Amino acid sequence: MPRPRRTQISVEDTPYYHCCSRVVRRAFLCGDDAYLGKNYDHRRSWVESLLFELEAVFAIDVAAFAVMSNHLHVLLRVDIDSANRWTDREVLEQWHKLFKGDGLTQKFAKGELVEAHEVNRLMHSIAIYRSRLCDISWFMRCLNEPIARQANQEDNCTGRFWEGRFKSQALLDEAAVLTCMAYVDLNPIRAQIADTPEQSDHTSIQLRIRAALKGEQPKNLIPFIGNERENQPNGIAFSLIDYLQLVDDTGRIIRSDKRGSISENSAKLLTRLNIHKDNWLKLTTEFGKLFHGPVGTLQELTDYCEHLEKRRRHFAASCQHFHCN
């Protein structure tokens, strides 16, 4: 039986989560449907646009994404601190960008006087909305439901569009996060719908490469901030250039018509991650098969399972593929 989502999310252990949604109908989310003779590439733009619209509303950041023909990958970071820093009015302003709320929340958001007997109800609503705005389930709901309605309307049909609930897995350390990012970013190359990362449309890696060519980083993706240091800003504590090199090296190895190998610089990054380079290709090509639950060291996995009252042995076997001894 699927577990409730609250038993899979532990922000105490990690803010990073890999989420995946698949379509249920034979008709493709995006790309060519040979059976019907239709092309659905335009739906990729729907997903990407809505993803970044939600990123600007929720206290949830996007680290990586890939919109494929029949499924969607997103790697998200829950930003509890930002949600807690919002004032009550800011919480309602964010929520009202997606939902109407009610007359009371609208009145308060406009700066109008709230009666004394209404305060408790208002504070209750604000607390609920603040919680939802840093809730991955609400984020994915706000992403998947509008896409399903729009696709059903276009297809002139009703019923399910997505294959049940989205799948999510906790990424418990920086090695798990970076490996999952590379797995997501390399999806089009593994699927042979793109030759290089820069040609992988509707992916985070393409956005990062285009921005890097201008000496910038995408504003709507979590930035790479370099090595860890005191008073560092929020971001991924690695060099962007090192990550792009690692993804490029890996993509060349995956492609059968390209000669490729892990460069010395990429090998140093893998050493820092405590991942043997001989395991790296397996991890980035089979991540979804190897890990059906949380990803991290055995100790991190133990702590995570204890916090959520899970039984560790269901996931422990996968960890042996991950870290060097």
C-alpha atoms as a PDB file:
ATOM      1  CA  MET A   1       0.000   0.000   0.000  1.00  0.00           C
ATOM      2  CA  PRO A   2       1.290   3.514  -0.796  1.00  0.00           C
ATOM      3  CA  ARG A   3       2.287   5.491   2.282  1.00  0.00           C
ATOM      4  CA  PRO A   4       0.754   8.916   2.991  1.00  0.00           C
ATOM      5  CA  ARG A   5       3.031  11.653   1.649  1.00  0.00           C
ATOM      6  CA  ARG A   6       3.618  13.024   5.169  1.00  0.00           C
ATOM      7  CA  THR A   7       5.395   9.757   6.024  1.00  0.00           C
ATOM      8  CA  GLN A   8       7.855  10.286   3.143  1.00  0.00           C
ATOM      9  CA  ILE A   9       8.834  13.928   3.749  1.00  0.00           C
ATOM     10  CA  SER A  10      11.207  14.820   6.577  1.00  0.00           C
ATOM     11  CA  VAL A  11      12.566  18.344   6.185  1.00  0.00           C
ATOM     12  CA  GLU A  12      14.474  17.735   9.408  1.00  0.00           C
ATOM     13  CA  ASP A  13      16.651  15.303   7.438  1.00  0.00           C
ATOM     14  CA  THR A  14      16.747  16.967   4.020  1.00  0.00           C
ATOM     15  CA  PRO A  15      15.028  19.736   2.049  1.00  0.00           C
ATOM     16  CA  TYR A  16      15.710  17.962  -1.294  1.00  0.00           C
ATOM     17  CA  TYR A  17      13.202  15.618  -2.983  1.00  0.00           C
ATOM     18  CA  HIS A  18      13.084  13.984  -6.405  1.00  0.00           C
ATOM     19  CA  CYS A  19       9.539  13.782  -7.810  1.00  0.00           C
ATOM     20  CA  CYS A  20       8.314  11.971 -10.900  1.00  0.00           C
ATOM     21  CA  SER A  21       4.897  11.887 -12.589  1.00  0.00           C
ATOM     22  CA  ARG A  22       3.852   9.604 -15.464  1.00  0.00           C
ATOM     23  CA  VAL A  23       0.885   9.792 -17.813  1.00  0.00           C
ATOM     24  CA  VAL A  24      -1.672   7.016 -17.725  1.00  0.00           C
ATOM     25  CA  ARG A  25      -3.028   7.173 -21.274  1.00  0.00           C
ATOM     26  CA  ARG A  26      -1.212   5.882 -24.324  1.00  0.00           C
ATOM     27  CA  ALA A  27      -1.270   9.429 -25.735  1.00  0.00           C
ATOM     28  CA  PHE A  28       2.034  11.130 -25.041  1.00  0.00           C
ATOM     29  CA  LEU A  29       2.501  14.035 -22.680  1.00  0.00           C
ATOM     30  CA  CYS A  30       4.906  15.492 -25.252  1.00  0.00           C
ATOM     31  CA  GLY A  31       6.531  14.375 -28.495  1.00  0.00           C
ATOM     32  CA  ASP A  32       5.151  12.250 -31.335  1.00  0.00           C
ATOM     33  CA  ASP A  33       2.318   9.764 -31.005  1.00  0.00           C
ATOM     34  CA  ALA A  34       2.789   7.466 -33.988  1.00  0.00           C
ATOM     35  CA  TYR A  35      -0.513   5.676 -33.343  1.00  0.00           C
ATOM     36  CA  LEU A  36      -2.617   8.845 -33.613  1.00  0.00           C
ATOM     37  CA  GLY A  37      -0.251  10.710 -35.915  1.00  0.00           C
ATOM     38  CA  LYS A  38      -0.129  13.729 -33.609  1.00  0.00           C
ATOM     39  CA  ASN A  39       2.653  15.756 -32.087  1.00  0.00           C
ATOM     40  CA  TYR A  40       2.446  17.092 -28.529  1.00  0.00           C
ATOM     41  CA  ASP A  41       5.745  18.967 -28.225  1.00  0.00           C
ATOM     42  CA  HIS A  42       3.889  22.169 -27.363  1.00  0.00           C
ATOM     43  CA  ARG A  43       2.856  20.636 -24.038  1.00  0.00           C
ATOM     44  CA  ARG A  44       6.438  20.782 -22.835  1.00  0.00           C
ATOM     45  CA  SER A  45       6.122  24.546 -22.732  1.00  0.00           C
ATOM     46  CA  TRP A  46       2.964  24.238 -20.638  1.00  0.00           C
ATOM     47  CA  VAL A  47       4.814  22.235 -18.018  1.00  0.00           C
ATOM     48  CA  GLU A  48       7.953  24.368 -17.950  1.00  0.00           C
ATOM     49  CA  SER A  49       6.038  27.660 -17.768  1.00  0.00           C
ATOM     50  CA  LEU A  50       3.787  26.454 -14.964  1.00  0.00           C
ATOM     51  CA  LEU A  51       6.733  24.948 -13.077  1.00  0.00           C
ATOM     52  CA  PHE A  52       8.447  28.329 -12.868  1.00  0.00           C
ATOM     53  CA  GLU A  53       5.208  30.133 -12.117  1.00  0.00           C
ATOM     54  CA  LEU A  54       4.768  27.886  -9.082  1.00  0.00           C
ATOM     55  CA  GLU A  55       8.427  28.264  -8.076  1.00  0.00           C
ATOM     56  CA  ALA A  56       7.791  32.009  -7.740  1.00  0.00           C
ATOM     57  CA  VAL A  57       4.763  31.411  -5.507  1.00  0.00           C
ATOM     58  CA  PHE A  58       5.793  28.533  -3.245  1.00  0.00           C
ATOM     59  CA  ALA A  59       8.660  28.451  -0.749  1.00  0.00           C
ATOM     60  CA  ILE A  60      10.017  25.625  -2.895  1.00  0.00           C
ATOM     61  CA  ASP A  61      12.970  25.905  -5.283  1.00  0.00           C
ATOM     62  CA  VAL A  62      13.714  23.929  -8.448  1.00  0.00           C
ATOM     63  CA  ALA A  63      17.140  22.272  -8.690  1.00  0.00           C
ATOM     64  CA  ALA A  64      16.562  20.227 -11.852  1.00  0.00           C
ATOM     65  CA  PHE A  65      13.778  19.170 -14.216  1.00  0.00           C
ATOM     66  CA  ALA A  66      13.213  17.275 -17.445  1.00  0.00           C
ATOM     67  CA  VAL A  67       9.957  17.111 -19.392  1.00  0.00           C
ATOM     68  CA  MET A  68       9.916  13.811 -21.289  1.00  0.00           C
ATOM     69  CA  SER A  69       7.429  12.235 -23.720  1.00  0.00           C
ATOM     70  CA  ASN A  70       5.420  10.357 -21.105  1.00  0.00           C
ATOM     71  CA  HIS A  71       6.787  11.505 -17.755  1.00  0.00           C
ATOM     72  CA  LEU A  72       8.125  14.458 -15.826  1.00  0.00           C
ATOM     73  CA  HIS A  73      11.083  14.717 -13.424  1.00  0.00           C
ATOM     74  CA  VAL A  74      11.567  17.566 -10.947  1.00  0.00           C
ATOM     75  CA  LEU A  75      14.115  17.896  -8.157  1.00  0.00           C
ATOM     76  CA  LEU A  76      12.795  20.271  -5.508  1.00  0.00           C
ATOM     77  CA  ARG A  77      14.194  21.992  -2.419  1.00  0.00           C
ATOM     78  CA  VAL A  78      11.808  22.964   0.403  1.00  0.00           C
ATOM     79  CA  ASP A  79      12.713  26.412   1.766  1.00  0.00           C
ATOM     80  CA  ILE A  80      11.162  26.410   5.233  1.00  0.00           C
ATOM     81  CA  ASP A  81      13.126  29.500   6.294  1.00  0.00           C
ATOM     82  CA  SER A  82      11.600  31.644   3.553  1.00  0.00           C
ATOM     83  CA  ALA A  83       8.096  30.473   4.407  1.00  0.00           C
ATOM     84  CA  ASN A  84       8.662  31.339   8.070  1.00  0.00           C
ATOM     85  CA  ARG A  85      10.023  34.796   7.195  1.00  0.00           C
ATOM     86  CA  TRP A  86       6.915  35.774   5.248  1.00  0.00           C
ATOM     87  CA  THR A  87       4.593  38.121   7.087  1.00  0.00           C
ATOM     88  CA  ASP A  88       0.976  37.088   7.457  1.00  0.00           C
ATOM     89  CA  ARG A  89       0.002  39.429   4.651  1.00  0.00           C
ATOM     90  CA  GLU A  90       2.765  38.090   2.390  1.00  0.00           C
ATOM     91  CA  VAL A  91       1.514  34.535   2.970  1.00  0.00           C
ATOM     92  CA  LEU A  92      -1.941  35.547   1.776  1.00  0.00           C
ATOM     93  CA  GLU A  93      -0.555  37.490  -1.176  1.00  0.00           C
ATOM     94  CA  GLN A  94       1.354  34.405  -2.299  1.00  0.00           C
ATOM     95  CA  TRP A  95      -1.619  32.101  -1.793  1.00  0.00           C
ATOM     96  CA  HIS A  96      -3.995  34.423  -3.643  1.00  0.00           C
ATOM     97  CA  LYS A  97      -1.803  34.202  -6.742  1.00  0.00           C
ATOM     98  CA  LEU A  98      -3.145  30.647  -7.103  1.00  0.00           C
ATOM     99  CA  PHE A  99      -6.364  30.495  -5.075  1.00  0.00           C
ATOM    100  CA  LYS A 100      -9.060  33.002  -4.149  1.00  0.00           C
ATOM    101  CA  GLY A 101      -9.069  32.242  -0.433  1.00  0.00           C
ATOM    102  CA  ASP A 102     -12.207  33.665   1.162  1.00  0.00           C
ATOM    103  CA  GLY A 103     -13.696  37.037   1.942  1.00  0.00           C
ATOM    104  CA  LEU A 104     -11.805  37.310   5.219  1.00  0.00           C
ATOM    105  CA  THR A 105      -8.361  36.580   3.771  1.00  0.00           C
ATOM    106  CA  GLN A 106      -9.056  38.909   0.846  1.00  0.00           C
ATOM    107  CA  LYS A 107     -10.068  41.665   3.238  1.00  0.00           C
ATOM    108  CA  PHE A 108      -6.901  41.303   5.336  1.00  0.00           C
ATOM    109  CA  ALA A 109      -4.662  41.135   2.267  1.00  0.00           C
ATOM    110  CA  LYS A 110      -6.120  44.446   1.082  1.00  0.00           C
ATOM    111  CA  GLY A 111      -5.316  46.073   4.417  1.00  0.00           C
ATOM    112  CA  GLU A 112      -8.928  46.386   5.524  1.00  0.00           C
ATOM    113  CA  LEU A 113      -9.965  46.159   9.181  1.00  0.00           C
ATOM    114  CA  VAL A 114     -10.620  42.673  10.556  1.00  0.00           C
ATOM    115  CA  GLU A 115     -13.137  42.333  13.375  1.00  0.00           C
ATOM    116  CA  ALA A 116     -11.934  40.912  16.705  1.00  0.00           C
ATOM    117  CA  HIS A 117     -14.158  37.853  16.422  1.00  0.00           C
ATOM    118  CA  GLU A 118     -12.615  37.055  13.016  1.00  0.00           C
ATOM    119  CA  VAL A 119      -8.964  37.066  14.112  1.00  0.00           C
ATOM    120  CA  ASN A 120      -8.758  33.417  15.224  1.00  0.00           C
ATOM    121  CA  ARG A 121     -10.264  32.183  11.981  1.00  0.00           C
ATOM    122  CA  LEU A 122      -7.921  34.407   9.980  1.00  0.00           C
ATOM    123  CA  MET A 123      -4.835  33.201  11.867  1.00  0.00           C
ATOM    124  CA  HIS A 124      -5.918  29.597  11.326  1.00  0.00           C
ATOM    125  CA  SER A 125      -6.219  30.151   7.577  1.00  0.00           C
ATOM    126  CA  ILE A 126      -2.825  31.866   7.411  1.00  0.00           C
ATOM    127  CA  ALA A 127      -1.170  28.985   9.279  1.00  0.00           C
ATOM    128  CA  ILE A 128      -2.695  26.468   6.873  1.00  0.00           C
ATOM    129  CA  TYR A 129      -1.634  28.448   3.793  1.00  0.00           C
ATOM    130  CA  ARG A 130       1.896  28.978   5.131  1.00  0.00           C
ATOM    131  CA  SER A 131       2.204  25.221   5.596  1.00  0.00           C
ATOM    132  CA  ARG A 132       0.835  24.458   2.136  1.00  0.00           C
ATOM    133  CA  LEU A 133       3.214  26.918   0.467  1.00  0.00           C
ATOM    134  CA  CYS A 134       6.175  24.787   1.542  1.00  0.00           C
ATOM    135  CA  ASP A 135       4.433  21.454   0.921  1.00  0.00           C
ATOM    136  CA  ILE A 136       5.678  19.349  -1.996  1.00  0.00           C
ATOM    137  CA  SER A 137       2.312  17.615  -2.354  1.00  0.00           C
ATOM    138  CA  TRP A 138       0.573  20.955  -2.877  1.00  0.00           C
ATOM    139  CA  PHE A 139       3.286  22.057  -5.307  1.00  0.00           C
ATOM    140  CA  MET A 140       2.900  18.912  -7.426  1.00  0.00           C
ATOM    141  CA  ARG A 141      -0.870  19.119  -7.208  1.00  0.00           C
ATOM    142  CA  CYS A 142      -0.767  22.691  -8.541  1.00  0.00           C
ATOM    143  CA  LEU A 143       1.550  21.523 -11.326  1.00  0.00           C
ATOM    144  CA  ASN A 144      -0.180  18.323 -12.389  1.00  0.00           C
ATOM    145  CA  GLU A 145      -3.866  19.202 -12.129  1.00  0.00           C
ATOM    146  CA  PRO A 146      -3.873  22.202 -14.509  1.00  0.00           C
ATOM    147  CA  ILE A 147      -1.768  20.287 -17.057  1.00  0.00           C
ATOM    148  CA  ALA A 148      -4.201  17.353 -16.872  1.00  0.00           C
ATOM    149  CA  ARG A 149      -7.215  19.630 -17.389  1.00  0.00           C
ATOM    150  CA  GLN A 150      -5.558  21.426 -20.306  1.00  0.00           C
ATOM    151  CA  ALA A 151      -4.499  18.167 -21.965  1.00  0.00           C
ATOM    152  CA  ASN A 152      -7.956  16.608 -21.488  1.00  0.00           C
ATOM    153  CA  GLN A 153      -9.567  19.677 -22.981  1.00  0.00           C
ATOM    154  CA  GLU A 154      -7.239  19.521 -25.969  1.00  0.00           C
ATOM    155  CA  ASP A 155      -7.889  15.778 -26.390  1.00  0.00           C
ATOM    156  CA  ASN A 156     -11.632  16.279 -25.888  1.00  0.00           C
ATOM    157  CA  CYS A 157     -11.803  13.597 -23.213  1.00  0.00           C
ATOM    158  CA  THR A 158     -12.188  13.149 -19.481  1.00  0.00           C
ATOM    159  CA  GLY A 159     -10.633  10.932 -16.834  1.00  0.00           C
ATOM    160  CA  ARG A 160      -7.142  10.446 -15.492  1.00  0.00           C
ATOM    161  CA  PHE A 161      -4.206  11.961 -17.285  1.00  0.00           C
ATOM    162  CA  TRP A 162      -1.486  11.166 -14.717  1.00  0.00           C
ATOM    163  CA  GLU A 163      -0.719   7.689 -13.429  1.00  0.00           C
ATOM    164  CA  GLY A 164      -2.009   8.090  -9.869  1.00  0.00           C
ATOM    165  CA  ARG A 165       0.091   9.990  -7.349  1.00  0.00           C
ATOM    166  CA  PHE A 166       3.493  11.391  -8.185  1.00  0.00           C
ATOM    167  CA  LYS A 167       6.434   9.432  -6.797  1.00  0.00           C
ATOM    168  CA  SER A 168       8.871  11.152  -4.456  1.00  0.00           C
ATOM    169  CA  GLN A 169      12.143  10.201  -2.803  1.00  0.00           C
ATOM    170  CA  ALA A 170      14.247  11.987  -0.219  1.00  0.00           C
ATOM    171  CA  LEU A 171      17.834  12.876  -1.178  1.00  0.00           C
ATOM    172  CA  LEU A 172      19.677  12.805   2.117  1.00  0.00           C
ATOM    173  CA  ASP A 173      23.109  14.229   1.259  1.00  0.00           C
ATOM    174  CA  GLU A 174      24.949  16.275  -1.359  1.00  0.00           C
ATOM    175  CA  ALA A 175      26.107  13.168  -3.236  1.00  0.00           C
ATOM    176  CA  ALA A 176      22.511  11.984  -3.622  1.00  0.00           C
ATOM    177  CA  VAL A 177      21.405  15.449  -4.747  1.00  0.00           C
ATOM    178  CA  LEU A 178      24.125  15.872  -7.389  1.00  0.00           C
ATOM    179  CA  THR A 179      23.742  12.309  -8.685  1.00  0.00           C
ATOM    180  CA  CYS A 180      19.983  12.719  -9.011  1.00  0.00           C
ATOM    181  CA  MET A 181      20.442  16.060 -10.742  1.00  0.00           C
ATOM    182  CA  ALA A 182      22.737  14.454 -13.324  1.00  0.00           C
ATOM    183  CA  TYR A 183      20.255  11.580 -13.751  1.00  0.00           C
ATOM    184  CA  VAL A 184      17.441  14.048 -14.421  1.00  0.00           C
ATOM    185  CA  ASP A 185      19.514  16.283 -16.693  1.00  0.00           C
ATOM    186  CA  LEU A 186      20.694  13.324 -18.795  1.00  0.00           C
ATOM    187  CA  ASN A 187      17.207  11.915 -19.407  1.00  0.00           C
ATOM    188  CA  PRO A 188      16.941  13.125 -23.038  1.00  0.00           C
ATOM    189  CA  ILE A 189      20.373  11.697 -23.902  1.00  0.00           C
ATOM    190  CA  ARG A 190      19.559   8.305 -22.384  1.00  0.00           C
ATOM    191  CA  ALA A 191      16.247   8.340 -24.277  1.00  0.00           C
ATOM    192  CA  GLN A 192      18.136   9.254 -27.482  1.00  0.00           C
ATOM    193  CA  ILE A 193      15.993  12.311 -28.181  1.00  0.00           C
ATOM    194  CA  ALA A 194      18.961  14.682 -27.795  1.00  0.00           C
ATOM    195  CA  ASP A 195      22.629  14.341 -28.731  1.00  0.00           C
ATOM    196  CA  THR A 196      24.084  16.731 -26.164  1.00  0.00           C
ATOM    197  CA  PRO A 197      22.978  18.446 -22.919  1.00  0.00           C
ATOM    198  CA  GLU A 198      22.731  21.816 -24.662  1.00  0.00           C
ATOM    199  CA  GLN A 199      20.306  20.290 -27.199  1.00  0.00           C
ATOM    200  CA  SER A 200      18.086  18.805 -24.470  1.00  0.00           C
ATOM    201  CA  ASP A 201      15.006  21.005 -24.756  1.00  0.00           C
ATOM    202  CA  HIS A 202      12.873  21.731 -21.700  1.00  0.00           C
ATOM    203  CA  THR A 203      15.489  20.626 -19.199  1.00  0.00           C
ATOM    204  CA  SER A 204      17.337  22.425 -16.439  1.00  0.00           C
ATOM    205  CA  ILE A 205      20.728  21.555 -17.938  1.00  0.00           C
ATOM    206  CA  GLN A 206      19.905  23.428 -21.135  1.00  0.00           C
ATOM    207  CA  LEU A 207      18.925  26.518 -19.141  1.00  0.00           C
ATOM    208  CA  ARG A 208      22.110  26.313 -17.061  1.00  0.00           C
ATOM    209  CA  ILE A 209      24.317  25.992 -20.162  1.00  0.00           C
ATOM    210  CA  ARG A 210      22.640  28.905 -21.956  1.00  0.00           C
ATOM    211  CA  ALA A 211      23.014  31.119 -18.889  1.00  0.00           C
ATOM    212  CA  ALA A 212      26.620  30.004 -18.322  1.00  0.00           C
ATOM    213  CA  LEU A 213      27.548  31.122 -21.850  1.00  0.00           C
ATOM    214  CA  LYS A 214      26.575  34.637 -20.711  1.00  0.00           C
ATOM    215  CA  GLY A 215      28.442  34.290 -17.421  1.00  0.00           C
ATOM    216  CA  GLU A 216      25.158  33.963 -15.543  1.00  0.00           C
ATOM    217  CA  GLN A 217      22.950  31.401 -13.792  1.00  0.00           C
ATOM    218  CA  PRO A 218      19.193  30.924 -14.358  1.00  0.00           C
ATOM    219  CA  LYS A 219      17.190  33.022 -11.898  1.00  0.00           C
ATOM    220  CA  ASN A 220      14.497  30.370 -11.504  1.00  0.00           C
ATOM    221  CA  LEU A 221      16.848  27.478 -10.660  1.00  0.00           C
ATOM    222  CA  ILE A 222      18.846  26.905  -7.477  1.00  0.00           C
ATOM    223  CA  PRO A 223      22.303  28.391  -8.164  1.00  0.00           C
ATOM    224  CA  PHE A 224      25.653  26.675  -7.786  1.00  0.00           C
ATOM    225  CA  ILE A 225      27.600  28.714  -5.228  1.00  0.00           C
ATOM    226  CA  GLY A 226      31.038  27.071  -5.206  1.00  0.00           C
ATOM    227  CA  ASN A 227      32.728  25.390  -2.262  1.00  0.00           C
ATOM    228  CA  GLU A 228      31.239  25.549   1.216  1.00  0.00           C
ATOM    229  CA  ARG A 229      32.212  28.589   3.296  1.00  0.00           C
ATOM    230  CA  GLU A 230      30.983  30.658   6.209  1.00  0.00           C
ATOM    231  CA  ASN A 231      27.901  32.834   5.644  1.00  0.00           C
ATOM    232  CA  GLN A 232      27.378  31.294   2.219  1.00  0.00           C
ATOM    233  CA  PRO A 233      24.157  32.074   0.319  1.00  0.00           C
ATOM    234  CA  ASN A 234      21.564  29.396  -0.347  1.00  0.00           C
ATOM    235  CA  GLY A 235      22.574  27.143  -3.191  1.00  0.00           C
ATOM    236  CA  ILE A 236      24.414  24.014  -4.246  1.00  0.00           C
ATOM    237  CA  ALA A 237      27.905  23.986  -2.749  1.00  0.00           C
ATOM    238  CA  PHE A 238      29.762  22.996  -5.910  1.00  0.00           C
ATOM    239  CA  SER A 239      31.212  24.802  -8.896  1.00  0.00           C
ATOM    240  CA  LEU A 240      28.765  25.180 -11.795  1.00  0.00           C
ATOM    241  CA  ILE A 241      31.578  24.632 -14.327  1.00  0.00           C
ATOM    242  CA  ASP A 242      32.580  21.393 -12.578  1.00  0.00           C
ATOM    243  CA  TYR A 243      28.994  20.134 -12.691  1.00  0.00           C
ATOM    244  CA  LEU A 244      28.538  21.037 -16.364  1.00  0.00           C
ATOM    245  CA  GLN A 245      31.805  19.254 -17.185  1.00  0.00           C
ATOM    246  CA  LEU A 246      30.709  16.163 -15.283  1.00  0.00           C
ATOM    247  CA  VAL A 247      27.343  16.041 -17.082  1.00  0.00           C
ATOM    248  CA  ASP A 248      29.016  16.536 -20.463  1.00  0.00           C
ATOM    249  CA  ASP A 249      31.568  13.786 -19.752  1.00  0.00           C
ATOM    250  CA  THR A 250      28.811  11.423 -18.653  1.00  0.00           C
ATOM    251  CA  GLY A 251      26.605  12.224 -21.656  1.00  0.00           C
ATOM    252  CA  ARG A 252      29.448  11.397 -24.034  1.00  0.00           C
ATOM    253  CA  ILE A 253      29.952   8.022 -22.350  1.00  0.00           C
ATOM    254  CA  ILE A 254      26.230   7.224 -22.536  1.00  0.00           C
ATOM    255  CA  ARG A 255      26.062   7.946 -26.257  1.00  0.00           C
ATOM    256  CA  SER A 256      27.269   4.906 -28.193  1.00  0.00           C
ATOM    257  CA  ASP A 257      28.546   7.002 -31.124  1.00  0.00           C
ATOM    258  CA  LYS A 258      30.691   9.296 -28.988  1.00  0.00           C
ATOM    259  CA  ARG A 259      34.015   8.506 -27.389  1.00  0.00           C
ATOM    260  CA  GLY A 260      34.037   9.766 -23.855  1.00  0.00           C
ATOM    261  CA  SER A 261      35.603   9.328 -20.467  1.00  0.00           C
ATOM    262  CA  ILE A 262      35.554  10.920 -17.039  1.00  0.00           C
ATOM    263  CA  SER A 263      37.995  13.833 -17.123  1.00  0.00           C
ATOM    264  CA  GLU A 264      40.472  14.489 -14.345  1.00  0.00           C
ATOM    265  CA  ASN A 265      38.417  17.431 -13.120  1.00  0.00           C
ATOM    266  CA  SER A 266      35.229  15.352 -13.030  1.00  0.00           C
ATOM    267  CA  ALA A 267      37.069  12.550 -11.257  1.00  0.00           C
ATOM    268  CA  LYS A 268      38.026  15.024  -8.512  1.00  0.00           C
ATOM    269  CA  LEU A 269      34.374  15.995  -8.099  1.00  0.00           C
ATOM    270  CA  LEU A 270      33.359  12.338  -7.802  1.00  0.00           C
ATOM    271  CA  THR A 271      36.081  11.820  -5.199  1.00  0.00           C
ATOM    272  CA  ARG A 272      34.647  14.696  -3.182  1.00  0.00           C
ATOM    273  CA  LEU A 273      31.234  13.055  -3.451  1.00  0.00           C
ATOM    274  CA  ASN A 274      32.791   9.767  -2.293  1.00  0.00           C
ATOM    275  CA  ILE A 275      31.547   8.007  -5.428  1.00  0.00           C
ATOM    276  CA  HIS A 276      33.856   5.679  -7.341  1.00  0.00           C
ATOM    277  CA  LYS A 277      34.001   6.670 -11.009  1.00  0.00           C
ATOM    278  CA  ASP A 278      33.291   3.059 -12.034  1.00  0.00           C
ATOM    279  CA  ASN A 279      29.931   3.326 -10.225  1.00  0.00           C
ATOM    280  CA  TRP A 280      29.027   6.743 -11.590  1.00  0.00           C
ATOM    281  CA  LEU A 281      27.674   5.599 -14.965  1.00  0.00           C
ATOM    282  CA  LYS A 282      25.484   2.953 -13.331  1.00  0.00           C
ATOM    283  CA  LEU A 283      24.121   5.517 -10.890  1.00  0.00           C
ATOM    284  CA  THR A 284      23.290   8.112 -13.530  1.00  0.00           C
ATOM    285  CA  THR A 285      21.725   5.634 -15.958  1.00  0.00           C
ATOM    286  CA  GLU A 286      19.882   3.396 -13.469  1.00  0.00           C
ATOM    287  CA  PHE A 287      19.098   5.773 -10.603  1.00  0.00           C
ATOM    288  CA  GLY A 288      15.362   5.172 -10.945  1.00  0.00           C
ATOM    289  CA  LYS A 289      15.830   1.396 -10.867  1.00  0.00           C
ATOM    290  CA  LEU A 290      18.386   1.327  -8.066  1.00  0.00           C
ATOM    291  CA  PHE A 291      16.566   3.642  -5.661  1.00  0.00           C
ATOM    292  CA  HIS A 292      12.851   3.341  -4.998  1.00  0.00           C
ATOM    293  CA  GLY A 293      13.060   5.150  -1.686  1.00  0.00           C
ATOM    294  CA  PRO A 294      15.317   7.637   0.116  1.00  0.00           C
ATOM    295  CA  VAL A 295      18.946   7.936  -0.982  1.00  0.00           C
ATOM    296  CA  GLY A 296      21.948   8.521   1.281  1.00  0.00           C
ATOM    297  CA  THR A 297      24.476   6.869   3.547  1.00  0.00           C
ATOM    298  CA  LEU A 298      23.341   4.093   5.866  1.00  0.00           C
ATOM    299  CA  GLN A 299      23.557   6.420   8.869  1.00  0.00           C
ATOM    300  CA  GLU A 300      21.530   9.143   7.150  1.00  0.00           C
ATOM    301  CA  LEU A 301      19.025   6.552   6.023  1.00  0.00           C
ATOM    302  CA  THR A 302      18.757   5.181   9.562  1.00  0.00           C
ATOM    303  CA  ASP A 303      18.082   8.661  10.976  1.00  0.00           C
ATOM    304  CA  TYR A 304      15.514   9.398   8.289  1.00  0.00           C
ATOM    305  CA  CYS A 305      13.654   6.144   8.896  1.00  0.00           C
ATOM    306  CA  GLU A 306      13.662   6.651  12.646  1.00  0.00           C
ATOM    307  CA  HIS A 307      12.179  10.137  12.300  1.00  0.00           C
ATOM    308  CA  LEU A 308       9.395   8.801  10.073  1.00  0.00           C
ATOM    309  CA  GLU A 309       9.033   5.468  11.922  1.00  0.00           C
ATOM    310  CA  LYS A 310      10.007   3.482   8.841  1.00  0.00           C
ATOM    311  CA  ARG A 311      11.764   0.136   8.681  1.00  0.00           C
ATOM    312  CA  ARG A 312      15.252   0.803   7.320  1.00  0.00           C
ATOM    313  CA  ARG A 313      15.881  -2.560   5.670  1.00  0.00           C
ATOM    314  CA  HIS A 314      13.480  -1.821   2.809  1.00  0.00           C
ATOM    315  CA  PHE A 315      15.972   0.697   1.397  1.00  0.00           C
ATOM    316  CA  ALA A 316      19.354  -0.165   2.905  1.00  0.00           C
ATOM    317  CA  ALA A 317      20.451  -2.594   0.167  1.00  0.00           C
ATOM    318  CA  SER A 318      20.460   0.172  -2.455  1.00  0.00           C
ATOM    319  CA  CYS A 319      22.970   2.264  -0.530  1.00  0.00           C
ATOM    320  CA  GLN A 320      25.810  -0.137  -1.248  1.00  0.00           C
ATOM    321  CA  HIS A 321      25.743   1.044  -4.869  1.00  0.00           C
ATOM    322  CA  PHE A 322      26.319   4.631  -3.831  1.00  0.00           C
ATOM    323  CA  HIS A 323      29.295   5.475  -1.650  1.00  0.00           C
ATOM    324  CA  CYS A 324      32.875   4.297  -1.651  1.00  0.00           C
ATOM    325  CA  ASN A 325      34.035   2.371   1.396  1.00  0.00           C
END
